[in-house]
PDB file of C-alpha atoms in Angstrom:
ATOM      1  CA  GLN Y  18       0.000   0.000   0.000  1.00 76.00           C
ATOM      2  CA  VAL Y  19       2.603   2.513   1.157  1.00 87.00           C
ATOM      3  CA  GLN Y  20       6.290   1.894   0.717  1.00 94.00           C
ATOM      4  CA  LEU Y  21       9.118   3.868   2.262  1.00 96.00           C
ATOM      5  CA  VAL Y  22      12.721   3.098   1.422  1.00 97.00           C
ATOM      6  CA  GLU Y  23      15.631   4.606   3.312  1.00 97.00           C
ATOM      7  CA  SER Y  24      19.169   4.927   2.074  1.00 97.00           C
ATOM      8  CA  GLY Y  25      22.341   6.806   2.874  1.00 98.00           C
ATOM      9  CA  GLY Y  26      23.413   5.172   6.101  1.00 98.00           C
ATOM     10  CA  GLY Y  27      26.945   4.088   6.710  1.00 98.00           C
ATOM     11  CA  LEU Y  28      30.003   4.243   8.897  1.00 98.00           C
ATOM     12  CA  VAL Y  29      31.501   7.638   9.662  1.00 98.00           C
ATOM     13  CA  GLN Y  30      33.879   9.129  12.167  1.00 98.00           C
ATOM     14  CA  ALA Y  31      32.680  11.469  14.872  1.00 98.00           C
ATOM     15  CA  GLY Y  32      32.294  14.945  13.471  1.00 98.00           C
ATOM     16  CA  GLY Y  33      31.455  13.653  10.033  1.00 98.00           C
ATOM     17  CA  SER Y  34      28.276  13.999   8.033  1.00 98.00           C
ATOM     18  CA  LEU Y  35      25.717  11.779   6.359  1.00 98.00           C
ATOM     19  CA  ARG Y  36      22.627  12.489   4.319  1.00 98.00           C
ATOM     20  CA  LEU Y  37      19.784  10.024   4.655  1.00 98.00           C
ATOM     21  CA  SER Y  38      17.120   9.742   1.999  1.00 98.00           C
ATOM     22  CA  CYS Y  39      13.623   8.331   2.129  1.00 97.00           C
ATOM     23  CA  ALA Y  40      11.729   7.548  -1.048  1.00 96.00           C
ATOM     24  CA  ALA Y  41       7.964   7.341  -0.782  1.00 94.00           C
ATOM     25  CA  SER Y  42       5.853   5.243  -3.136  1.00 92.00           C
ATOM     26  CA  ARG Y  43       3.262   7.954  -3.503  1.00 85.00           C
ATOM     27  CA  SER Y  44       2.977  11.705  -3.273  1.00 84.00           C
ATOM     28  CA  ILE Y  45       4.214  12.995   0.039  1.00 83.00           C
ATOM     29  CA  PHE Y  46       1.203  15.283   0.011  1.00 81.00           C
ATOM     30  CA  SER Y  47      -0.685  12.134   0.986  1.00 82.00           C
ATOM     31  CA  PHE Y  48       0.883  12.371   4.425  1.00 87.00           C
ATOM     32  CA  ASN Y  49       0.184  14.843   7.173  1.00 89.00           C
ATOM     33  CA  ALA Y  50       3.741  14.590   8.371  1.00 94.00           C
ATOM     34  CA  LEU Y  51       7.011  12.912   7.527  1.00 95.00           C
ATOM     35  CA  GLY Y  52       9.759  12.119   9.924  1.00 97.00           C
ATOM     36  CA  TRP Y  53      12.831  10.275  10.984  1.00 98.00           C
ATOM     37  CA  TYR Y  54      13.135   8.050  14.016  1.00 98.00           C
ATOM     38  CA  ARG Y  55      16.069   6.094  15.320  1.00 98.00           C
ATOM     39  CA  GLN Y  56      16.558   3.075  17.500  1.00 98.00           C
ATOM     40  CA  ALA Y  57      19.715   1.726  19.070  1.00 97.00           C
ATOM     41  CA  PRO Y  58      19.947  -1.810  20.486  1.00 93.00           C
ATOM     42  CA  GLY Y  59      18.266  -2.007  23.870  1.00 94.00           C
ATOM     43  CA  ARG Y  60      16.730   1.419  23.512  1.00 96.00           C
ATOM     44  CA  GLN Y  61      13.344   2.716  22.471  1.00 96.00           C
ATOM     45  CA  ARG Y  62      12.618   4.134  19.074  1.00 97.00           C
ATOM     46  CA  ASP Y  63      12.937   7.888  19.395  1.00 97.00           C
ATOM     47  CA  LEU Y  64      11.762  10.746  17.265  1.00 97.00           C
ATOM     48  CA  VAL Y  65      14.578  12.577  15.520  1.00 98.00           C
ATOM     49  CA  ALA Y  66      12.858  15.074  13.267  1.00 98.00           C
ATOM     50  CA  THR Y  67       9.547  15.756  11.569  1.00 98.00           C
ATOM     51  CA  ILE Y  68       8.278  17.957   8.799  1.00 97.00           C
ATOM     52  CA  THR Y  69       4.642  18.714   8.073  1.00 93.00           C
ATOM     53  CA  THR Y  70       2.934  19.285   4.756  1.00 87.00           C
ATOM     54  CA  GLY Y  71       3.141  22.981   5.509  1.00 89.00           C
ATOM     55  CA  GLY Y  72       6.884  22.765   6.029  1.00 92.00           C
ATOM     56  CA  THR Y  73       6.989  23.091   9.795  1.00 96.00           C
ATOM     57  CA  THR Y  74       9.933  21.205  11.252  1.00 98.00           C
ATOM     58  CA  SER Y  75      10.590  19.802  14.675  1.00 98.00           C
ATOM     59  CA  TYR Y  76      13.693  18.216  16.157  1.00 98.00           C
ATOM     60  CA  ALA Y  77      14.680  16.210  19.167  1.00 98.00           C
ATOM     61  CA  ASP Y  78      16.758  18.276  21.553  1.00 98.00           C
ATOM     62  CA  SER Y  79      19.681  15.925  21.089  1.00 97.00           C
ATOM     63  CA  VAL Y  80      19.996  16.746  17.386  1.00 98.00           C
ATOM     64  CA  LYS Y  81      19.003  20.396  17.231  1.00 98.00           C
ATOM     65  CA  GLY Y  82      21.571  22.445  15.417  1.00 98.00           C
ATOM     66  CA  ARG Y  83      23.154  19.363  13.883  1.00 98.00           C
ATOM     67  CA  PHE Y  84      20.414  17.654  11.866  1.00 98.00           C
ATOM     68  CA  THR Y  85      18.155  19.132   9.219  1.00 98.00           C
ATOM     69  CA  ILE Y  86      15.060  17.509   7.756  1.00 98.00           C
ATOM     70  CA  SER Y  87      13.901  18.536   4.318  1.00 97.00           C
ATOM     71  CA  ARG Y  88      11.723  17.295   1.495  1.00 95.00           C
ATOM     72  CA  ASP Y  89      11.389  17.360  -2.246  1.00 94.00           C
ATOM     73  CA  ASN Y  90       7.718  17.200  -3.139  1.00 91.00           C
ATOM     74  CA  THR Y  91       8.423  16.677  -6.827  1.00 92.00           C
ATOM     75  CA  LYS Y  92      10.569  13.616  -6.173  1.00 94.00           C
ATOM     76  CA  ASN Y  93       8.534  12.314  -3.224  1.00 94.00           C
ATOM     77  CA  MET Y  94      11.678  12.334  -1.147  1.00 95.00           C
ATOM     78  CA  VAL Y  95      12.464  13.206   2.445  1.00 96.00           C
ATOM     79  CA  TYR Y  96      15.992  13.847   3.613  1.00 98.00           C
ATOM     80  CA  LEU Y  97      17.860  14.042   6.859  1.00 98.00           C
ATOM     81  CA  GLN Y  98      21.131  15.906   6.726  1.00 98.00           C
ATOM     82  CA  MET Y  99      23.222  14.906   9.710  1.00 98.00           C
ATOM     83  CA  ASN Y 100      26.247  17.004  10.574  1.00 98.00           C
ATOM     84  CA  ASN Y 101      28.738  16.821  13.412  1.00 98.00           C
ATOM     85  CA  LEU Y 102      27.781  13.248  14.104  1.00 98.00           C
ATOM     86  CA  LYS Y 103      28.456  11.792  17.516  1.00 98.00           C
ATOM     87  CA  PRO Y 104      28.880   8.169  18.617  1.00 98.00           C
ATOM     88  CA  GLU Y 105      25.553   8.419  20.442  1.00 97.00           C
ATOM     89  CA  ASP Y 106      23.887   9.007  17.078  1.00 98.00           C
ATOM     90  CA  THR Y 107      24.621   5.387  16.193  1.00 98.00           C
ATOM     91  CA  ALA Y 108      21.308   3.675  15.503  1.00 98.00           C
ATOM     92  CA  ILE Y 109      19.027   2.362  12.834  1.00 98.00           C
ATOM     93  CA  TYR Y 110      17.233   5.294  11.297  1.00 98.00           C
ATOM     94  CA  TYR Y 111      13.675   4.823  10.117  1.00 98.00           C
ATOM     95  CA  CYS Y 112      11.602   6.921   7.799  1.00 97.00           C
ATOM     96  CA  ASN Y 113       8.074   7.564   8.987  1.00 96.00           C
ATOM     97  CA  ALA Y 114       4.986   8.817   7.207  1.00 95.00           C
ATOM     98  CA  ARG Y 115       1.922   9.771   9.161  1.00 93.00           C
ATOM     99  CA  VAL Y 116      -1.600   9.892   7.831  1.00 90.00           C
ATOM    100  CA  LEU Y 117      -4.356  11.475   9.845  1.00 86.00           C
ATOM    101  CA  VAL Y 118      -7.808  11.199   8.320  1.00 79.00           C
ATOM    102  CA  LEU Y 119     -10.319   9.349  10.464  1.00 80.00           C
ATOM    103  CA  SER Y 120      -7.518   8.243  12.740  1.00 83.00           C
ATOM    104  CA  MET Y 121      -3.740   8.314  12.877  1.00 88.00           C
ATOM    105  CA  ARG Y 122      -1.778   5.788  10.845  1.00 91.00           C
ATOM    106  CA  ASP Y 123       1.989   5.455  10.652  1.00 94.00           C
ATOM    107  CA  TYR Y 124       4.004   3.849   7.886  1.00 95.00           C
ATOM    108  CA  TRP Y 125       7.624   2.824   8.285  1.00 96.00           C
ATOM    109  CA  GLY Y 126      10.592   2.109   6.122  1.00 97.00           C
ATOM    110  CA  GLN Y 127      12.967  -0.779   6.699  1.00 97.00           C
ATOM    111  CA  GLY Y 128      15.604   1.390   8.304  1.00 98.00           C
ATOM    112  CA  THR Y 129      19.167   2.290   7.458  1.00 98.00           C
ATOM    113  CA  GLN Y 130      22.105   1.765   9.779  1.00 98.00           C
ATOM    114  CA  VAL Y 131      24.153   4.728  10.894  1.00 98.00           C
ATOM    115  CA  THR Y 132      27.317   3.991  12.820  1.00 98.00           C
ATOM    116  CA  VAL Y 133      29.514   6.742  14.201  1.00 98.00           C
ATOM    117  CA  SER Y 134      32.951   5.834  15.473  1.00 97.00           C
ATOM    118  CA  SER Y 135      34.820   7.882  18.046  1.00 93.00           C
TER     119      SER Y 135
END
C-alpha cells in the first residue's frame, strides 16, 4: 500500500556527516507529516525530526543544530542531513509517514544503519 525506502546510512567518524534519503511510493502530500526516528539496540525508538505538509519542522533536543530535515515534493523524497555526528547518534534510522484522516496511521521504512565511530 505505502512503501518507504531509506538509504544513505553508513560508517563515519565522529564529526562527520551523512545524508539520509527516504523515497515514498506515492505523493508525500498524501501524508500529514514525515519524519525520521532512530533506535539503538536495547533502547526505544525515538523521534529525531519531523516535517509537516506545511513545512513546519521539529527536532529532538539531542539533534538540534546538527540535523536538518527537508523534502522534495516533486521527487517524493524526504531527507535528513546529519552534521557533526556523535557516537551516540549510532542507531538504525527509520523513515516515517503519518496519515491522519479518520484516525492516525503510521508507515515505516525498513531502516538504514548509521554507525559513528569515536
